[in-house]
PDB file of C-alpha atoms in Angstrom:
ATOM      1  CA  MET U   3     213.565  82.757 163.668  1.00 96.00           C
ATOM      2  CA  ILE U   4     212.009  83.117 166.716  1.00 97.00           C
ATOM      3  CA  ARG U   5     210.290  86.208 168.108  1.00 98.00           C
ATOM      4  CA  ILE U   6     211.295  86.619 171.412  1.00 98.00           C
ATOM      5  CA  ALA U   7     209.290  89.269 172.743  1.00 98.00           C
ATOM      6  CA  LEU U   8     209.469  90.445 176.030  1.00 98.00           C
ATOM      7  CA  VAL U   9     206.280  92.897 178.241  1.00 97.00           C
ATOM      8  CA  GLY U  10     205.548  94.461 181.145  1.00 96.00           C
ATOM      9  CA  GLY U  11     204.702  97.654 182.885  1.00 93.00           C
ATOM     10  CA  ILE U  12     206.350 100.542 182.150  1.00 93.00           C
ATOM     11  CA  GLY U  13     209.997 100.758 184.721  1.00 93.00           C
ATOM     12  CA  SER U  14     209.525  96.681 184.186  1.00 95.00           C
ATOM     13  CA  GLY U  15     213.002  96.069 183.245  1.00 94.00           C
ATOM     14  CA  LYS U  16     212.429  95.268 179.852  1.00 96.00           C
ATOM     15  CA  THR U  17     215.083  96.725 178.058  1.00 95.00           C
ATOM     16  CA  PHE U  18     217.898  95.614 180.447  1.00 95.00           C
ATOM     17  CA  ILE U  19     216.068  91.922 180.205  1.00 97.00           C
ATOM     18  CA  SER U  20     216.915  92.674 176.286  1.00 98.00           C
ATOM     19  CA  LYS U  21     220.086  93.082 176.421  1.00 97.00           C
ATOM     20  CA  LEU U  22     221.029  89.737 178.405  1.00 97.00           C
ATOM     21  CA  PHE U  23     219.459  87.392 176.029  1.00 97.00           C
ATOM     22  CA  GLY U  24     222.790  87.969 173.347  1.00 97.00           C
ATOM     23  CA  TYR U  25     220.627  88.509 169.869  1.00 98.00           C
ATOM     24  CA  PRO U  26     219.944  91.394 168.175  1.00 98.00           C
ATOM     25  CA  VAL U  27     217.265  93.483 169.553  1.00 98.00           C
ATOM     26  CA  PHE U  28     214.520  95.849 168.306  1.00 98.00           C
ATOM     27  CA  SER U  29     213.919  98.871 170.917  1.00 98.00           C
ATOM     28  CA  ALA U  30     210.689 101.022 169.933  1.00 97.00           C
ATOM     29  CA  ASP U  31     212.114 103.012 172.266  1.00 95.00           C
ATOM     30  CA  ASN U  32     214.655 103.593 170.200  1.00 97.00           C
ATOM     31  CA  SER U  33     212.518 103.969 167.596  1.00 98.00           C
ATOM     32  CA  VAL U  34     210.148 106.695 168.282  1.00 97.00           C
ATOM     33  CA  SER U  35     213.176 108.734 169.652  1.00 96.00           C
ATOM     34  CA  LYS U  36     215.358 108.456 166.143  1.00 97.00           C
ATOM     35  CA  ILE U  37     212.264 109.419 164.945  1.00 98.00           C
ATOM     36  CA  TYR U  38     211.583 112.311 166.629  1.00 97.00           C
ATOM     37  CA  SER U  39     215.028 113.911 165.468  1.00 97.00           C
ATOM     38  CA  LYS U  40     215.543 113.016 162.469  1.00 97.00           C
ATOM     39  CA  ASN U  41     212.046 112.004 160.340  1.00 97.00           C
ATOM     40  CA  LYS U  42     210.941 115.398 159.472  1.00 97.00           C
ATOM     41  CA  LYS U  43     207.717 113.692 157.679  1.00 97.00           C
ATOM     42  CA  VAL U  44     206.604 113.130 161.121  1.00 97.00           C
ATOM     43  CA  PHE U  45     206.679 116.742 162.678  1.00 97.00           C
ATOM     44  CA  LEU U  46     205.272 118.050 159.620  1.00 97.00           C
ATOM     45  CA  LYS U  47     202.038 115.844 160.133  1.00 97.00           C
ATOM     46  CA  LEU U  48     202.624 116.916 164.059  1.00 97.00           C
ATOM     47  CA  LYS U  49     202.939 120.005 162.985  1.00 96.00           C
ATOM     48  CA  LYS U  50     199.705 120.100 161.027  1.00 96.00           C
ATOM     49  CA  LYS U  51     197.767 117.891 163.342  1.00 95.00           C
ATOM     50  CA  ILE U  52     198.484 119.626 166.553  1.00 95.00           C
ATOM     51  CA  PRO U  53     200.252 123.324 165.678  1.00 92.00           C
ATOM     52  CA  ASN U  54     200.190 124.873 169.027  1.00 93.00           C
ATOM     53  CA  PHE U  55     203.034 122.620 170.077  1.00 94.00           C
ATOM     54  CA  PHE U  56     205.947 122.048 167.679  1.00 92.00           C
ATOM     55  CA  LYS U  57     207.567 124.846 166.189  1.00 90.00           C
ATOM     56  CA  ASN U  58     210.995 123.395 164.716  1.00 93.00           C
ATOM     57  CA  PHE U  59     212.404 119.999 163.740  1.00 96.00           C
ATOM     58  CA  PRO U  60     213.649 118.440 164.874  1.00 96.00           C
ATOM     59  CA  ILE U  61     210.907 117.445 167.508  1.00 96.00           C
ATOM     60  CA  LYS U  62     211.608 117.979 170.811  1.00 93.00           C
ATOM     61  CA  LYS U  63     210.218 116.200 174.329  1.00 90.00           C
ATOM     62  CA  GLU U  64     209.921 119.077 175.955  1.00 90.00           C
ATOM     63  CA  GLU U  65     206.527 119.762 172.952  1.00 93.00           C
ATOM     64  CA  LEU U  66     205.237 116.079 173.197  1.00 94.00           C
ATOM     65  CA  ILE U  67     204.801 116.583 177.240  1.00 92.00           C
ATOM     66  CA  ARG U  68     203.422 119.795 176.803  1.00 93.00           C
ATOM     67  CA  ALA U  69     201.183 118.250 173.844  1.00 95.00           C
ATOM     68  CA  ILE U  70     199.970 115.428 175.991  1.00 92.00           C
ATOM     69  CA  ILE U  71     199.519 117.698 179.853  1.00 91.00           C
ATOM     70  CA  LYS U  72     197.026 120.192 177.633  1.00 92.00           C
ATOM     71  CA  ASP U  73     195.067 117.574 175.380  1.00 91.00           C
ATOM     72  CA  LYS U  74     194.335 113.878 176.609  1.00 84.00           C
ATOM     73  CA  ASP U  75     193.546 113.201 172.758  1.00 92.00           C
ATOM     74  CA  ASN U  76     196.588 114.879 171.576  1.00 95.00           C
ATOM     75  CA  ILE U  77     198.208 111.615 172.543  1.00 92.00           C
ATOM     76  CA  LYS U  78     196.494 109.155 170.927  1.00 92.00           C
ATOM     77  CA  LYS U  79     196.837 112.065 167.101  1.00 95.00           C
ATOM     78  CA  ILE U  80     201.009 111.502 168.011  1.00 96.00           C
ATOM     79  CA  SER U  81     200.605 107.599 168.491  1.00 94.00           C
ATOM     80  CA  ALA U  82     198.591 107.500 164.976  1.00 96.00           C
ATOM     81  CA  ILE U  83     201.258 109.913 163.021  1.00 97.00           C
ATOM     82  CA  VAL U  84     204.388 107.392 165.278  1.00 97.00           C
ATOM     83  CA  HIS U  85     203.552 104.185 165.343  1.00 96.00           C
ATOM     84  CA  PRO U  86     202.814 103.260 161.567  1.00 97.00           C
ATOM     85  CA  GLU U  87     206.384 104.397 161.610  1.00 97.00           C
ATOM     86  CA  VAL U  88     207.723 102.562 163.927  1.00 97.00           C
ATOM     87  CA  ARG U  89     206.223  99.066 162.673  1.00 97.00           C
ATOM     88  CA  LYS U  90     208.153 100.500 159.712  1.00 97.00           C
ATOM     89  CA  ASP U  91     211.168 100.294 161.292  1.00 98.00           C
ATOM     90  CA  LEU U  92     209.967  97.388 162.957  1.00 98.00           C
ATOM     91  CA  PHE U  93     209.482  95.227 160.171  1.00 97.00           C
ATOM     92  CA  LYS U  94     212.941  96.580 158.139  1.00 98.00           C
ATOM     93  CA  PHE U  95     214.594  94.935 161.638  1.00 98.00           C
ATOM     94  CA  ILE U  96     213.052  91.602 161.189  1.00 98.00           C
ATOM     95  CA  LYS U  97     213.789  91.573 157.126  1.00 98.00           C
ATOM     96  CA  LYS U  98     217.383  92.733 158.082  1.00 98.00           C
ATOM     97  CA  ASN U  99     217.522  89.840 160.995  1.00 98.00           C
ATOM     98  CA  ASN U 100     215.483  86.734 159.271  1.00 97.00           C
ATOM     99  CA  ARG U 101     218.129  84.864 158.891  1.00 97.00           C
ATOM    100  CA  LYS U 102     219.425  84.817 162.542  1.00 97.00           C
ATOM    101  CA  LYS U 103     218.394  81.932 165.496  1.00 97.00           C
ATOM    102  CA  ALA U 104     216.379  84.447 167.652  1.00 98.00           C
ATOM    103  CA  VAL U 105     215.393  88.294 167.503  1.00 98.00           C
ATOM    104  CA  VAL U 106     214.131  89.869 170.428  1.00 98.00           C
ATOM    105  CA  LEU U 107     211.374  92.577 170.690  1.00 98.00           C
ATOM    106  CA  ASP U 108     211.283  95.365 172.958  1.00 98.00           C
ATOM    107  CA  ILE U 109     208.189  96.853 172.321  1.00 96.00           C
ATOM    108  CA  PRO U 110     206.157  98.314 175.465  1.00 92.00           C
ATOM    109  CA  LEU U 111     203.276  98.278 173.031  1.00 93.00           C
ATOM    110  CA  PHE U 112     203.876  95.019 171.633  1.00 96.00           C
ATOM    111  CA  LEU U 113     200.475  93.342 172.425  1.00 96.00           C
ATOM    112  CA  GLU U 114     198.268  96.627 172.771  1.00 94.00           C
ATOM    113  CA  ASN U 115     199.027  97.154 169.157  1.00 92.00           C
ATOM    114  CA  LYS U 116     198.532  93.500 168.146  1.00 93.00           C
ATOM    115  CA  LEU U 117     201.999  92.942 166.396  1.00 94.00           C
ATOM    116  CA  ASN U 118     202.311  89.292 167.981  1.00 94.00           C
ATOM    117  CA  LYS U 119     202.056  86.469 166.404  1.00 94.00           C
ATOM    118  CA  LYS U 120     200.732  82.872 167.208  1.00 94.00           C
ATOM    119  CA  GLU U 121     204.366  81.519 167.206  1.00 96.00           C
ATOM    120  CA  ASP U 122     206.069  84.624 169.174  1.00 97.00           C
ATOM    121  CA  ILE U 123     207.451  83.631 172.526  1.00 98.00           C
ATOM    122  CA  ILE U 124     205.583  86.245 175.152  1.00 98.00           C
ATOM    123  CA  ILE U 125     207.600  87.023 177.951  1.00 98.00           C
ATOM    124  CA  PHE U 126     206.215  89.444 180.805  1.00 98.00           C
ATOM    125  CA  ILE U 127     208.672  90.731 182.973  1.00 97.00           C
ATOM    126  CA  GLN U 128     207.605  91.263 186.208  1.00 97.00           C
ATOM    127  CA  SER U 129     209.053  93.704 188.932  1.00 94.00           C
ATOM    128  CA  PRO U 130     208.476  95.229 192.266  1.00 91.00           C
ATOM    129  CA  ASN U 131     206.170  98.078 192.211  1.00 87.00           C
ATOM    130  CA  LYS U 132     208.298 100.498 194.907  1.00 87.00           C
ATOM    131  CA  GLU U 133     211.682  99.206 192.792  1.00 85.00           C
ATOM    132  CA  THR U 134     209.821 100.077 189.096  1.00 86.00           C
ATOM    133  CA  LEU U 135     208.042 103.422 189.982  1.00 85.00           C
ATOM    134  CA  LYS U 136     211.850 104.241 191.800  1.00 86.00           C
ATOM    135  CA  ARG U 137     213.455 103.490 188.558  1.00 85.00           C
ATOM    136  CA  VAL U 138     210.504 105.200 186.973  1.00 87.00           C
ATOM    137  CA  LYS U 139     210.913 108.654 189.015  1.00 87.00           C
ATOM    138  CA  GLN U 140     214.732 109.190 187.894  1.00 88.00           C
ATOM    139  CA  ARG U 141     214.768 109.402 184.233  1.00 83.00           C
ATOM    140  CA  LYS U 142     214.949 112.252 182.101  1.00 80.00           C
ATOM    141  CA  ASN U 143     211.518 114.576 181.276  1.00 78.00           C
ATOM    142  CA  PHE U 144     209.531 112.463 184.495  1.00 84.00           C
ATOM    143  CA  ASN U 145     206.474 113.761 184.340  1.00 84.00           C
ATOM    144  CA  LYS U 146     204.275 111.963 187.163  1.00 86.00           C
ATOM    145  CA  LEU U 147     200.885 112.924 184.330  1.00 84.00           C
ATOM    146  CA  ILE U 148     202.743 111.744 181.720  1.00 85.00           C
ATOM    147  CA  LEU U 149     203.063 108.469 183.723  1.00 86.00           C
ATOM    148  CA  GLN U 150     199.659 108.122 184.038  1.00 87.00           C
ATOM    149  CA  LYS U 151     198.396 108.453 180.377  1.00 85.00           C
ATOM    150  CA  LEU U 152     200.987 106.407 179.313  1.00 87.00           C
ATOM    151  CA  THR U 153     200.010 103.749 181.490  1.00 87.00           C
ATOM    152  CA  LYS U 154     196.317 103.966 180.488  1.00 87.00           C
ATOM    153  CA  LEU U 155     197.397 103.105 177.378  1.00 86.00           C
ATOM    154  CA  GLN U 156     199.111  99.617 178.536  1.00 92.00           C
ATOM    155  CA  LEU U 157     196.519  96.656 179.011  1.00 94.00           C
ATOM    156  CA  PRO U 158     196.389  95.513 182.661  1.00 95.00           C
ATOM    157  CA  LEU U 159     199.236  93.865 183.711  1.00 95.00           C
ATOM    158  CA  LYS U 160     197.582  91.138 184.591  1.00 96.00           C
ATOM    159  CA  PHE U 161     196.476  90.261 181.177  1.00 97.00           C
ATOM    160  CA  LYS U 162     200.232  90.607 179.829  1.00 97.00           C
ATOM    161  CA  LYS U 163     201.080  87.929 181.950  1.00 97.00           C
ATOM    162  CA  LYS U 164     198.472  85.649 181.602  1.00 97.00           C
ATOM    163  CA  ASN U 165     199.131  85.318 177.437  1.00 96.00           C
ATOM    164  CA  SER U 166     203.008  85.036 177.521  1.00 97.00           C
ATOM    165  CA  GLN U 167     204.516  81.529 178.173  1.00 98.00           C
ATOM    166  CA  TYR U 168     207.318  83.199 180.665  1.00 98.00           C
ATOM    167  CA  VAL U 169     207.843  85.068 183.145  1.00 98.00           C
ATOM    168  CA  ILE U 170     211.015  86.894 184.723  1.00 98.00           C
ATOM    169  CA  LYS U 171     210.985  88.122 188.352  1.00 96.00           C
ATOM    170  CA  ASN U 172     213.304  91.882 187.863  1.00 94.00           C
ATOM    171  CA  LYS U 173     214.732  91.825 190.845  1.00 89.00           C
ATOM    172  CA  PHE U 174     217.699  94.339 189.049  1.00 85.00           C
ATOM    173  CA  LYS U 175     220.365  92.406 190.017  1.00 89.00           C
ATOM    174  CA  LYS U 176     222.018  91.226 186.728  1.00 92.00           C
ATOM    175  CA  ASP U 177     223.180  87.468 187.631  1.00 95.00           C
ATOM    176  CA  LEU U 178     219.504  86.481 188.598  1.00 95.00           C
ATOM    177  CA  ALA U 179     218.149  88.324 185.291  1.00 96.00           C
ATOM    178  CA  ARG U 180     220.808  85.986 182.925  1.00 96.00           C
ATOM    179  CA  LYS U 181     220.057  83.047 184.889  1.00 97.00           C
ATOM    180  CA  SER U 182     216.587  83.434 183.789  1.00 97.00           C
ATOM    181  CA  VAL U 183     217.284  84.581 180.545  1.00 98.00           C
ATOM    182  CA  LYS U 184     219.146  81.532 180.003  1.00 98.00           C
ATOM    183  CA  ASN U 185     216.902  79.159 181.176  1.00 97.00           C
ATOM    184  CA  ILE U 186     214.268  80.299 179.052  1.00 98.00           C
ATOM    185  CA  LEU U 187     216.551  80.069 175.982  1.00 98.00           C
ATOM    186  CA  ASP U 188     217.449  76.655 177.266  1.00 97.00           C
ATOM    187  CA  LYS U 189     213.922  75.626 177.164  1.00 97.00           C
ATOM    188  CA  ILE U 190     212.786  77.234 173.031  1.00 96.00           C
ATOM    189  CA  LEU U 191     216.366  76.865 171.654  1.00 91.00           C
TER     190      LEU U 191
END
């Protein structure tokens, strides 16, 4: 099975591109949302570690935002609890799809969390900064301070691009993106 990992900045269009490959997609963002809404064990750990912010299960995005804004170390505490659960979901996904020709990994901190294997195909999603920022600002619960803190967790974009075998220049036009995806699939399959 070929593991295709998409990397890039926040709002670069990794999720948009991931859907164009036609293979099963693991979305770390979806995994995290599921963990916050369904995993009571994570809630209890967060409540114990950061008691002033998490009142009731399920975990609410507003509570996370308040915790992160209040103390810069809280994002590390949250990550230390949530990321191992995302890894478990990833391993289940890989196991479930091990007979597929390929899978697509939409994991924003793929390189940062050292999830890459030597044989992975890493694709950098490059998009215009102006368009990316516009798209991020349209998201529900957008918070500029949170965006800055999340960006600091990420490796520099130059590093991600340098460590990728392919680059897709995403202009958020489906036909152009589909053509780029097809070109890459023709080369790797």
